[in-house]
PDB file of C-alpha atoms in Angstrom:
ATOM      1  CA  MET A  22     -45.534  85.595 140.580  1.00 61.00           C
ATOM      2  CA  SER A  23     -42.116  85.015 138.981  1.00 62.00           C
ATOM      3  CA  LEU A  24     -40.808  81.608 137.900  1.00 64.00           C
ATOM      4  CA  ARG A  25     -38.378  81.574 140.815  1.00 74.00           C
ATOM      5  CA  GLN A  26     -41.138  82.306 143.313  1.00 69.00           C
ATOM      6  CA  THR A  27     -43.353  79.640 141.746  1.00 72.00           C
ATOM      7  CA  LEU A  28     -40.615  77.007 141.929  1.00 72.00           C
ATOM      8  CA  THR A  29     -39.862  77.996 145.529  1.00 81.00           C
ATOM      9  CA  LEU A  30     -43.533  77.657 146.473  1.00 78.00           C
ATOM     10  CA  ILE A  31     -43.792  74.260 144.771  1.00 83.00           C
ATOM     11  CA  GLY A  32     -40.640  73.145 146.571  1.00 87.00           C
ATOM     12  CA  LEU A  33     -42.024  74.199 149.948  1.00 88.00           C
ATOM     13  CA  ILE A  34     -45.307  72.382 149.279  1.00 91.00           C
ATOM     14  CA  LEU A  35     -43.480  69.194 148.301  1.00 90.00           C
ATOM     15  CA  LEU A  36     -41.222  69.491 151.340  1.00 92.00           C
ATOM     16  CA  GLY A  37     -44.276  69.835 153.551  1.00 93.00           C
ATOM     17  CA  GLY A  38     -45.799  66.738 151.993  1.00 94.00           C
ATOM     18  CA  LEU A  39     -42.653  64.695 152.565  1.00 93.00           C
ATOM     19  CA  LEU A  40     -42.085  65.934 156.133  1.00 94.00           C
ATOM     20  CA  PRO A  41     -44.376  63.359 157.857  1.00 96.00           C
ATOM     21  CA  ILE A  42     -42.271  60.498 156.447  1.00 95.00           C
ATOM     22  CA  PRO A  43     -38.975  61.283 158.273  1.00 94.00           C
ATOM     23  CA  VAL A  44     -40.864  62.429 161.388  1.00 95.00           C
ATOM     24  CA  TYR A  45     -42.755  59.133 161.657  1.00 95.00           C
ATOM     25  CA  ALA A  46     -39.690  57.062 160.757  1.00 94.00           C
ATOM     26  CA  ALA A  47     -37.597  58.852 163.379  1.00 94.00           C
ATOM     27  CA  ARG A  48     -40.223  58.238 166.052  1.00 91.00           C
ATOM     28  CA  TYR A  49     -41.155  54.627 165.265  1.00 91.00           C
ATOM     29  CA  GLY A  50     -38.062  53.360 163.462  1.00 92.00           C
ATOM     30  CA  SER A  51     -39.775  52.764 160.103  1.00 91.00           C
ATOM     31  CA  LEU A  52     -42.994  53.399 158.189  1.00 91.00           C
ATOM     32  CA  GLY A  53     -44.178  49.861 158.909  1.00 86.00           C
ATOM     33  CA  VAL A  54     -44.840  47.116 156.371  1.00 78.00           C
ATOM     34  CA  SER A  55     -46.968  47.332 153.247  1.00 76.00           C
ATOM     35  CA  GLU A  56     -48.466  43.853 153.744  1.00 70.00           C
ATOM     36  CA  MET A  57     -50.970  43.005 156.438  1.00 66.00           C
ATOM     37  CA  ALA A  58     -51.469  39.678 158.185  1.00 58.00           C
ATOM     38  CA  GLN A  59     -55.249  39.891 158.467  1.00 65.00           C
ATOM     39  CA  LEU A  60     -57.390  41.062 155.550  1.00 68.00           C
ATOM     40  CA  GLN A  61     -61.128  41.064 154.990  1.00 72.00           C
ATOM     41  CA  THR A  62     -62.783  39.169 152.152  1.00 77.00           C
ATOM     42  CA  ILE A  63     -65.627  41.092 150.545  1.00 82.00           C
ATOM     43  CA  ASN A  64     -69.091  39.807 149.625  1.00 85.00           C
ATOM     44  CA  SER A  65     -70.919  40.172 146.314  1.00 88.00           C
ATOM     45  CA  SER A  66     -72.553  43.548 147.077  1.00 92.00           C
ATOM     46  CA  GLU A  67     -69.245  44.979 148.233  1.00 90.00           C
ATOM     47  CA  LEU A  68     -67.556  43.632 145.116  1.00 89.00           C
ATOM     48  CA  LEU A  69     -70.137  45.493 143.047  1.00 93.00           C
ATOM     49  CA  ALA A  70     -69.500  48.723 144.986  1.00 93.00           C
ATOM     50  CA  LEU A  71     -65.737  48.320 144.680  1.00 90.00           C
ATOM     51  CA  THR A  72     -65.972  47.611 140.960  1.00 92.00           C
ATOM     52  CA  ALA A  73     -68.208  50.645 140.458  1.00 95.00           C
ATOM     53  CA  SER A  74     -65.850  52.923 142.375  1.00 95.00           C
ATOM     54  CA  LEU A  75     -62.774  51.777 140.447  1.00 91.00           C
ATOM     55  CA  LEU A  76     -64.225  51.342 136.963  1.00 93.00           C
ATOM     56  CA  ILE A  77     -67.006  53.946 136.857  1.00 96.00           C
ATOM     57  CA  VAL A  78     -66.744  56.621 139.559  1.00 97.00           C
ATOM     58  CA  LYS A  79     -62.971  57.158 139.384  1.00 97.00           C
ATOM     59  CA  PRO A  80     -62.771  57.336 135.552  1.00 96.00           C
ATOM     60  CA  ILE A  81     -65.626  59.866 135.507  1.00 98.00           C
ATOM     61  CA  TYR A  82     -64.059  62.251 137.989  1.00 98.00           C
ATOM     62  CA  MET A  83     -60.613  61.822 136.427  1.00 97.00           C
ATOM     63  CA  PHE A  84     -62.114  62.761 133.039  1.00 97.00           C
ATOM     64  CA  LEU A  85     -63.805  65.785 134.626  1.00 97.00           C
ATOM     65  CA  SER A  86     -60.521  66.770 136.296  1.00 97.00           C
ATOM     66  CA  VAL A  87     -58.713  66.751 132.954  1.00 96.00           C
ATOM     67  CA  ALA A  88     -61.561  68.734 131.391  1.00 95.00           C
ATOM     68  CA  ILE A  89     -61.341  71.294 134.207  1.00 96.00           C
ATOM     69  CA  LEU A  90     -57.585  71.599 133.700  1.00 96.00           C
ATOM     70  CA  LEU A  91     -58.076  72.252 129.989  1.00 94.00           C
ATOM     71  CA  ALA A  92     -60.694  74.905 130.734  1.00 95.00           C
ATOM     72  CA  LEU A  93     -58.466  76.623 133.322  1.00 95.00           C
ATOM     73  CA  TRP A  94     -55.247  76.468 131.306  1.00 92.00           C
ATOM     74  CA  GLY A  95     -53.686  79.894 130.745  1.00 88.00           C
ATOM     75  CA  ARG A  96     -56.194  81.890 132.799  1.00 90.00           C
ATOM     76  CA  ALA A  97     -54.708  84.769 134.785  1.00 84.00           C
ATOM     77  CA  SER A  98     -56.972  84.873 137.843  1.00 88.00           C
ATOM     78  CA  LEU A  99     -55.276  83.871 141.094  1.00 88.00           C
ATOM     79  CA  SER A 100     -58.184  81.676 142.159  1.00 91.00           C
ATOM     80  CA  VAL A 101     -58.192  79.939 138.769  1.00 94.00           C
ATOM     81  CA  ARG A 102     -54.463  79.261 138.968  1.00 93.00           C
ATOM     82  CA  ALA A 103     -54.922  77.819 142.434  1.00 94.00           C
ATOM     83  CA  LEU A 104     -57.586  75.455 141.122  1.00 96.00           C
ATOM     84  CA  PHE A 105     -55.366  74.508 138.192  1.00 96.00           C
ATOM     85  CA  TRP A 106     -52.461  73.497 140.410  1.00 95.00           C
ATOM     86  CA  GLY A 107     -54.782  71.807 142.877  1.00 96.00           C
ATOM     87  CA  PHE A 108     -56.303  69.564 140.222  1.00 97.00           C
ATOM     88  CA  SER A 109     -52.872  68.972 138.722  1.00 97.00           C
ATOM     89  CA  ALA A 110     -51.699  67.676 142.108  1.00 96.00           C
ATOM     90  CA  LEU A 111     -54.762  65.441 142.340  1.00 97.00           C
ATOM     91  CA  ILE A 112     -54.125  63.871 138.941  1.00 97.00           C
ATOM     92  CA  VAL A 113     -50.416  63.341 139.652  1.00 96.00           C
ATOM     93  CA  GLY A 114     -51.259  61.648 142.949  1.00 95.00           C
ATOM     94  CA  GLU A 115     -53.844  59.398 141.292  1.00 96.00           C
ATOM     95  CA  LEU A 116     -51.469  58.418 138.485  1.00 96.00           C
ATOM     96  CA  ILE A 117     -48.629  57.585 140.873  1.00 94.00           C
ATOM     97  CA  CYS A 118     -50.973  55.552 143.053  1.00 92.00           C
ATOM     98  CA  GLY A 119     -52.368  53.730 140.023  1.00 90.00           C
ATOM     99  CA  ALA A 120     -48.927  52.990 138.576  1.00 93.00           C
ATOM    100  CA  THR A 121     -47.757  51.640 141.935  1.00 91.00           C
ATOM    101  CA  PHE A 122     -50.797  49.398 142.200  1.00 86.00           C
ATOM    102  CA  PHE A 123     -50.337  47.921 138.742  1.00 85.00           C
ATOM    103  CA  ALA A 124     -46.628  47.367 139.426  1.00 87.00           C
ATOM    104  CA  PHE A 125     -47.048  45.698 142.841  1.00 83.00           C
ATOM    105  CA  GLN A 126     -50.742  44.641 142.720  1.00 77.00           C
ATOM    106  CA  ARG A 127     -51.346  46.399 146.060  1.00 82.00           C
ATOM    107  CA  GLU A 128     -51.105  49.760 147.741  1.00 85.00           C
ATOM    108  CA  LEU A 129     -47.803  50.851 149.264  1.00 90.00           C
ATOM    109  CA  ILE A 130     -47.468  53.128 152.273  1.00 93.00           C
ATOM    110  CA  VAL A 131     -45.652  55.868 150.373  1.00 93.00           C
ATOM    111  CA  SER A 132     -47.856  55.699 147.264  1.00 93.00           C
ATOM    112  CA  GLU A 133     -50.963  55.986 149.438  1.00 94.00           C
ATOM    113  CA  HIS A 134     -49.402  59.005 151.128  1.00 96.00           C
ATOM    114  CA  ILE A 135     -48.688  60.633 147.756  1.00 96.00           C
ATOM    115  CA  HIS A 136     -52.269  59.942 146.692  1.00 95.00           C
ATOM    116  CA  SER A 137     -53.542  61.492 149.918  1.00 96.00           C
ATOM    117  CA  PHE A 138     -51.245  64.495 149.549  1.00 97.00           C
ATOM    118  CA  GLY A 139     -52.692  65.188 146.105  1.00 97.00           C
ATOM    119  CA  MET A 140     -56.169  65.294 147.648  1.00 97.00           C
ATOM    120  CA  MET A 141     -54.945  67.620 150.420  1.00 97.00           C
ATOM    121  CA  ILE A 142     -53.624  70.089 147.854  1.00 97.00           C
ATOM    122  CA  GLU A 143     -56.867  69.782 145.880  1.00 97.00           C
ATOM    123  CA  PHE A 144     -58.985  70.585 148.935  1.00 97.00           C
ATOM    124  CA  SER A 145     -56.721  73.497 149.918  1.00 97.00           C
ATOM    125  CA  ALA A 146     -56.824  74.894 146.376  1.00 97.00           C
ATOM    126  CA  ILE A 147     -60.628  74.740 146.293  1.00 97.00           C
ATOM    127  CA  ALA A 148     -60.771  76.512 149.668  1.00 96.00           C
ATOM    128  CA  PHE A 149     -58.376  79.207 148.405  1.00 96.00           C
ATOM    129  CA  ALA A 150     -60.355  79.737 145.200  1.00 94.00           C
ATOM    130  CA  LEU A 151     -63.635  80.049 147.103  1.00 92.00           C
ATOM    131  CA  ILE A 152     -62.235  82.450 149.695  1.00 91.00           C
ATOM    132  CA  HIS A 153     -60.473  84.526 147.026  1.00 88.00           C
ATOM    133  CA  PHE A 154     -63.675  84.705 144.972  1.00 84.00           C
ATOM    134  CA  LEU A 155     -65.740  85.848 147.964  1.00 82.00           C
ATOM    135  CA  ASP A 156     -62.997  88.284 148.927  1.00 78.00           C
ATOM    136  CA  ARG A 157     -63.019  89.948 145.494  1.00 75.00           C
ATOM    137  CA  ARG A 158     -66.717  89.717 144.648  1.00 71.00           C
ATOM    138  CA  ALA A 159     -68.715  89.722 147.875  1.00 63.00           C
ATOM    139  CA  VAL A 160     -66.932  91.260 150.844  1.00 60.00           C
ATOM    140  CA  GLN A 161     -64.604  93.935 149.401  1.00 66.00           C
ATOM    141  CA  ASN A 162     -63.983  95.351 152.873  1.00 74.00           C
ATOM    142  CA  PRO A 163     -60.516  94.770 154.416  1.00 77.00           C
ATOM    143  CA  ILE A 164     -61.800  95.096 157.984  1.00 79.00           C
ATOM    144  CA  ARG A 165     -64.552  92.527 157.434  1.00 82.00           C
ATOM    145  CA  ILE A 166     -62.152  90.227 155.600  1.00 84.00           C
ATOM    146  CA  SER A 167     -59.639  90.412 158.439  1.00 88.00           C
ATOM    147  CA  SER A 168     -62.236  89.711 161.124  1.00 89.00           C
ATOM    148  CA  THR A 169     -63.770  86.885 159.062  1.00 89.00           C
ATOM    149  CA  PHE A 170     -60.385  85.243 158.574  1.00 92.00           C
ATOM    150  CA  SER A 171     -59.675  85.493 162.297  1.00 93.00           C
ATOM    151  CA  PHE A 172     -63.065  84.034 163.220  1.00 95.00           C
ATOM    152  CA  ILE A 173     -62.741  81.092 160.823  1.00 95.00           C
ATOM    153  CA  ALA A 174     -59.171  80.444 161.969  1.00 96.00           C
ATOM    154  CA  ALA A 175     -60.214  80.422 165.632  1.00 96.00           C
ATOM    155  CA  LEU A 176     -62.965  77.900 164.894  1.00 97.00           C
ATOM    156  CA  GLY A 177     -60.502  75.889 162.813  1.00 97.00           C
ATOM    157  CA  ILE A 178     -58.097  75.615 165.741  1.00 97.00           C
ATOM    158  CA  LEU A 179     -60.921  74.311 167.920  1.00 97.00           C
ATOM    159  CA  ALA A 180     -62.061  71.820 165.259  1.00 97.00           C
ATOM    160  CA  SER A 181     -58.495  70.581 164.760  1.00 97.00           C
ATOM    161  CA  PHE A 182     -58.532  68.967 168.182  1.00 96.00           C
ATOM    162  CA  LEU A 183     -61.246  66.531 167.059  1.00 95.00           C
ATOM    163  CA  PRO A 184     -58.968  64.339 164.888  1.00 95.00           C
ATOM    164  CA  LEU A 185     -56.323  64.314 167.620  1.00 94.00           C
ATOM    165  CA  ALA A 186     -58.667  62.179 169.733  1.00 90.00           C
ATOM    166  CA  VAL A 187     -58.729  59.379 167.126  1.00 88.00           C
ATOM    167  CA  SER A 188     -56.503  56.323 167.556  1.00 85.00           C
ATOM    168  CA  PRO A 189     -55.069  54.635 164.414  1.00 80.00           C
ATOM    169  CA  SER A 190     -56.446  51.155 163.700  1.00 80.00           C
ATOM    170  CA  PRO A 191     -54.717  49.391 160.750  1.00 80.00           C
ATOM    171  CA  SER A 192     -56.922  47.142 158.629  1.00 80.00           C
ATOM    172  CA  GLY A 193     -57.488  46.097 155.030  1.00 82.00           C
ATOM    173  CA  TYR A 194     -59.277  43.796 152.589  1.00 80.00           C
ATOM    174  CA  HIS A 195     -58.646  41.808 149.448  1.00 79.00           C
ATOM    175  CA  ALA A 196     -60.868  40.947 146.511  1.00 77.00           C
ATOM    176  CA  ASP A 197     -60.887  39.340 143.106  1.00 77.00           C
ATOM    177  CA  ILE A 198     -62.143  41.756 140.444  1.00 76.00           C
ATOM    178  CA  PHE A 199     -62.807  39.769 137.275  1.00 74.00           C
ATOM    179  CA  GLY A 200     -59.755  37.617 137.937  1.00 75.00           C
ATOM    180  CA  TYR A 201     -57.527  40.518 138.993  1.00 77.00           C
ATOM    181  CA  PRO A 202     -56.408  40.461 142.664  1.00 78.00           C
ATOM    182  CA  TYR A 203     -57.078  43.699 144.521  1.00 79.00           C
ATOM    183  CA  MET A 204     -55.834  44.565 148.003  1.00 80.00           C
ATOM    184  CA  TYR A 205     -56.473  47.807 149.877  1.00 80.00           C
ATOM    185  CA  ALA A 206     -55.129  48.635 153.335  1.00 84.00           C
ATOM    186  CA  ARG A 207     -55.428  51.383 155.916  1.00 88.00           C
ATOM    187  CA  PHE A 208     -51.815  51.534 157.062  1.00 91.00           C
ATOM    188  CA  GLU A 209     -50.925  52.869 160.494  1.00 91.00           C
ATOM    189  CA  PHE A 210     -48.609  55.530 159.036  1.00 94.00           C
ATOM    190  CA  ASN A 211     -51.339  56.969 156.821  1.00 94.00           C
ATOM    191  CA  GLN A 212     -53.768  57.024 159.731  1.00 94.00           C
ATOM    192  CA  TRP A 213     -51.123  58.715 161.876  1.00 95.00           C
ATOM    193  CA  VAL A 214     -50.816  61.412 159.220  1.00 97.00           C
ATOM    194  CA  GLU A 215     -54.584  61.914 159.225  1.00 96.00           C
ATOM    195  CA  SER A 216     -55.041  61.877 163.015  1.00 96.00           C
ATOM    196  CA  ARG A 217     -51.813  63.551 164.182  1.00 95.00           C
ATOM    197  CA  ALA A 218     -49.740  65.301 161.521  1.00 97.00           C
ATOM    198  CA  LEU A 219     -52.609  67.001 159.673  1.00 97.00           C
ATOM    199  CA  PRO A 220     -54.442  68.365 162.763  1.00 97.00           C
ATOM    200  CA  ILE A 221     -51.175  69.755 164.135  1.00 97.00           C
ATOM    201  CA  ALA A 222     -50.354  71.297 160.753  1.00 97.00           C
ATOM    202  CA  SER A 223     -53.881  72.759 160.605  1.00 97.00           C
ATOM    203  CA  ILE A 224     -53.467  74.350 164.025  1.00 98.00           C
ATOM    204  CA  PHE A 225     -50.161  75.796 162.829  1.00 97.00           C
ATOM    205  CA  PHE A 226     -51.702  77.320 159.685  1.00 97.00           C
ATOM    206  CA  PHE A 227     -54.774  78.611 161.516  1.00 97.00           C
ATOM    207  CA  SER A 228     -52.495  80.229 164.098  1.00 97.00           C
ATOM    208  CA  LEU A 229     -50.521  81.916 161.318  1.00 95.00           C
ATOM    209  CA  THR A 230     -53.836  83.138 159.909  1.00 95.00           C
ATOM    210  CA  LEU A 231     -54.742  84.684 163.243  1.00 94.00           C
ATOM    211  CA  LEU A 232     -51.363  86.370 163.593  1.00 92.00           C
ATOM    212  CA  SER A 233     -51.375  87.788 160.073  1.00 91.00           C
ATOM    213  CA  SER A 234     -55.031  88.788 159.740  1.00 88.00           C
ATOM    214  CA  SER A 235     -55.618  90.262 163.195  1.00 79.00           C
ATOM    215  CA  ARG A 236     -52.789  92.780 162.948  1.00 70.00           C
ATOM    216  CA  THR A 237     -53.437  94.419 159.595  1.00 69.00           C
ATOM    217  CA  THR A 238     -55.947  95.106 156.843  1.00 70.00           C
ATOM    218  CA  GLN A 239     -53.366  95.461 154.067  1.00 78.00           C
ATOM    219  CA  PRO A 240     -54.402  93.482 150.964  1.00 74.00           C
ATOM    220  CA  LYS A 241     -50.980  91.824 150.528  1.00 79.00           C
ATOM    221  CA  ILE A 242     -50.963  90.553 154.104  1.00 81.00           C
ATOM    222  CA  LEU A 243     -54.546  89.362 153.780  1.00 83.00           C
ATOM    223  CA  ASN A 244     -53.599  87.435 150.628  1.00 85.00           C
ATOM    224  CA  VAL A 245     -50.926  85.654 152.654  1.00 89.00           C
ATOM    225  CA  ALA A 246     -53.477  85.032 155.403  1.00 92.00           C
ATOM    226  CA  ASN A 247     -55.770  83.499 152.773  1.00 92.00           C
ATOM    227  CA  VAL A 248     -53.007  81.043 151.833  1.00 93.00           C
ATOM    228  CA  PHE A 249     -52.564  80.017 155.485  1.00 95.00           C
ATOM    229  CA  LEU A 250     -56.320  79.761 156.038  1.00 96.00           C
ATOM    230  CA  SER A 251     -56.869  77.700 152.886  1.00 97.00           C
ATOM    231  CA  ALA A 252     -54.051  75.324 153.826  1.00 96.00           C
ATOM    232  CA  GLY A 253     -55.558  74.833 157.278  1.00 97.00           C
ATOM    233  CA  ILE A 254     -59.046  74.244 155.884  1.00 98.00           C
ATOM    234  CA  GLY A 255     -57.847  71.829 153.201  1.00 97.00           C
ATOM    235  CA  LEU A 256     -55.722  69.718 155.553  1.00 97.00           C
ATOM    236  CA  LEU A 257     -58.408  69.612 158.230  1.00 98.00           C
ATOM    237  CA  ALA A 258     -61.157  68.773 155.725  1.00 97.00           C
ATOM    238  CA  PHE A 259     -59.139  65.874 154.355  1.00 98.00           C
ATOM    239  CA  SER A 260     -58.295  64.654 157.863  1.00 97.00           C
ATOM    240  CA  ILE A 261     -61.912  64.689 159.030  1.00 97.00           C
ATOM    241  CA  LEU A 262     -63.168  63.114 155.795  1.00 97.00           C
ATOM    242  CA  ARG A 263     -60.777  60.162 155.959  1.00 96.00           C
ATOM    243  CA  LEU A 264     -61.136  59.598 159.692  1.00 94.00           C
ATOM    244  CA  SER A 265     -64.927  59.856 159.505  1.00 94.00           C
ATOM    245  CA  LEU A 266     -65.112  57.299 156.707  1.00 94.00           C
ATOM    246  CA  GLY A 267     -62.655  55.103 158.588  1.00 90.00           C
ATOM    247  CA  ALA A 268     -64.824  55.236 161.713  1.00 88.00           C
ATOM    248  CA  LEU A 269     -68.094  54.661 159.843  1.00 90.00           C
ATOM    249  CA  PHE A 270     -66.769  51.721 157.855  1.00 90.00           C
ATOM    250  CA  ALA A 271     -64.058  50.364 160.142  1.00 82.00           C
ATOM    251  CA  GLU A 272     -65.285  46.801 159.721  1.00 80.00           C
ATOM    252  CA  ARG A 273     -66.127  46.943 155.990  1.00 83.00           C
ATOM    253  CA  LEU A 274     -63.452  49.105 154.382  1.00 86.00           C
ATOM    254  CA  VAL A 275     -64.737  48.577 150.866  1.00 89.00           C
ATOM    255  CA  TRP A 276     -67.394  51.184 151.648  1.00 93.00           C
ATOM    256  CA  PHE A 277     -64.651  53.495 152.875  1.00 93.00           C
ATOM    257  CA  GLU A 278     -63.130  53.459 149.399  1.00 92.00           C
ATOM    258  CA  PHE A 279     -66.489  53.681 147.638  1.00 95.00           C
ATOM    259  CA  TRP A 280     -67.586  56.773 149.539  1.00 96.00           C
ATOM    260  CA  GLU A 281     -64.190  58.425 149.261  1.00 97.00           C
ATOM    261  CA  GLU A 282     -64.402  58.051 145.496  1.00 97.00           C
ATOM    262  CA  ALA A 283     -68.037  59.198 145.547  1.00 97.00           C
ATOM    263  CA  THR A 284     -67.059  62.280 147.572  1.00 97.00           C
ATOM    264  CA  GLN A 285     -64.407  63.122 145.008  1.00 98.00           C
ATOM    265  CA  LEU A 286     -66.997  62.757 142.252  1.00 98.00           C
ATOM    266  CA  ILE A 287     -69.371  65.105 144.095  1.00 98.00           C
ATOM    267  CA  VAL A 288     -66.681  67.750 144.671  1.00 97.00           C
ATOM    268  CA  ILE A 289     -65.180  67.629 141.192  1.00 98.00           C
ATOM    269  CA  SER A 290     -68.517  67.490 139.370  1.00 98.00           C
ATOM    270  CA  THR A 291     -69.614  70.532 141.387  1.00 97.00           C
ATOM    271  CA  ILE A 292     -66.567  72.488 140.199  1.00 97.00           C
ATOM    272  CA  ALA A 293     -67.207  71.327 136.627  1.00 96.00           C
ATOM    273  CA  PHE A 294     -70.885  72.330 136.855  1.00 97.00           C
ATOM    274  CA  LEU A 295     -70.016  75.798 138.181  1.00 94.00           C
ATOM    275  CA  LEU A 296     -67.531  76.320 135.364  1.00 94.00           C
ATOM    276  CA  TRP A 297     -70.172  75.239 132.852  1.00 94.00           C
ATOM    277  CA  GLN A 298     -72.744  77.592 134.368  1.00 94.00           C
ATOM    278  CA  PHE A 299     -70.589  80.691 134.796  1.00 91.00           C
ATOM    279  CA  LYS A 300     -67.551  80.241 132.524  1.00 91.00           C
ATOM    280  CA  ARG A 301     -69.040  78.305 129.639  1.00 92.00           C
ATOM    281  CA  VAL A 302     -67.097  80.362 127.123  1.00 92.00           C
ATOM    282  CA  TRP A 303     -63.841  78.960 128.542  1.00 91.00           C
ATOM    283  CA  ILE A 304     -65.039  75.432 127.842  1.00 90.00           C
ATOM    284  CA  GLN A 305     -66.284  76.349 124.380  1.00 90.00           C
ATOM    285  CA  GLU A 306     -62.897  77.856 123.542  1.00 89.00           C
ATOM    286  CA  ARG A 307     -61.133  74.629 124.463  1.00 87.00           C
ATOM    287  CA  VAL A 308     -63.649  72.450 122.592  1.00 83.00           C
ATOM    288  CA  ALA A 309     -63.105  74.589 119.493  1.00 84.00           C
ATOM    289  CA  LEU A 310     -59.387  73.696 119.541  1.00 80.00           C
ATOM    290  CA  PHE A 311     -60.223  70.014 118.968  1.00 75.00           C
ATOM    291  CA  ARG A 312     -62.614  70.545 116.087  1.00 72.00           C
TER     292      ARG A 312
END
């Protein structure tokens, strides 16, 4: 892929991430307010969980993310490049969210959306890398690939209607972490993105997968279908994850954040473990540069 094509693709991805903002603002007049009238106060066990998620779990998976980026840097494989850009998006989203929090001492609607968008790209990149790997190493049959893509896309369309049945319910909490005030909120805009924008976008991408994969077995077209399928899977996975955690912990949102961070740790440590098991030489090459 040329530099121009890469920049165009990045521009389209960023445009897609920004699109929910003007759509929501045009429909409701604004994105809402970043402060909430009613906030929960957490107890001692929840304070411990929140502290662990912010000071232990997040630093560990951020360190692993950087290590993964170093291991993947400069590799030519398409699946590896997808993972590289996916983890890059995750780190950028986390840094922007963290900088916003330290500047304002609370989450903002837009910063939370940027943070979420980084996770969406991460999930989509992991889906692309997995599908591309199976495509090249396991299936190696264009007819089977095409039919598999179509089957998964059809199921994805059906599954995308699940989040559409969820109604946004804004809520939040505040805490004192060793003298530092911490406030986290589930804003209505962000929940609208998860329960409306993402399922509709997933249906769109799954439909494009069906159209592109069911009409041909040409490798180039199937590669495009893989992009559409991965985007649909990543957006839907993020939507269901956030809405499921929101439903499970609607009354005690501190556990929402804890298990979101724990899920990230599970996913990222799995990628790191697989790289260590099957591409250990990549890691050893990078470690040798720092000796």
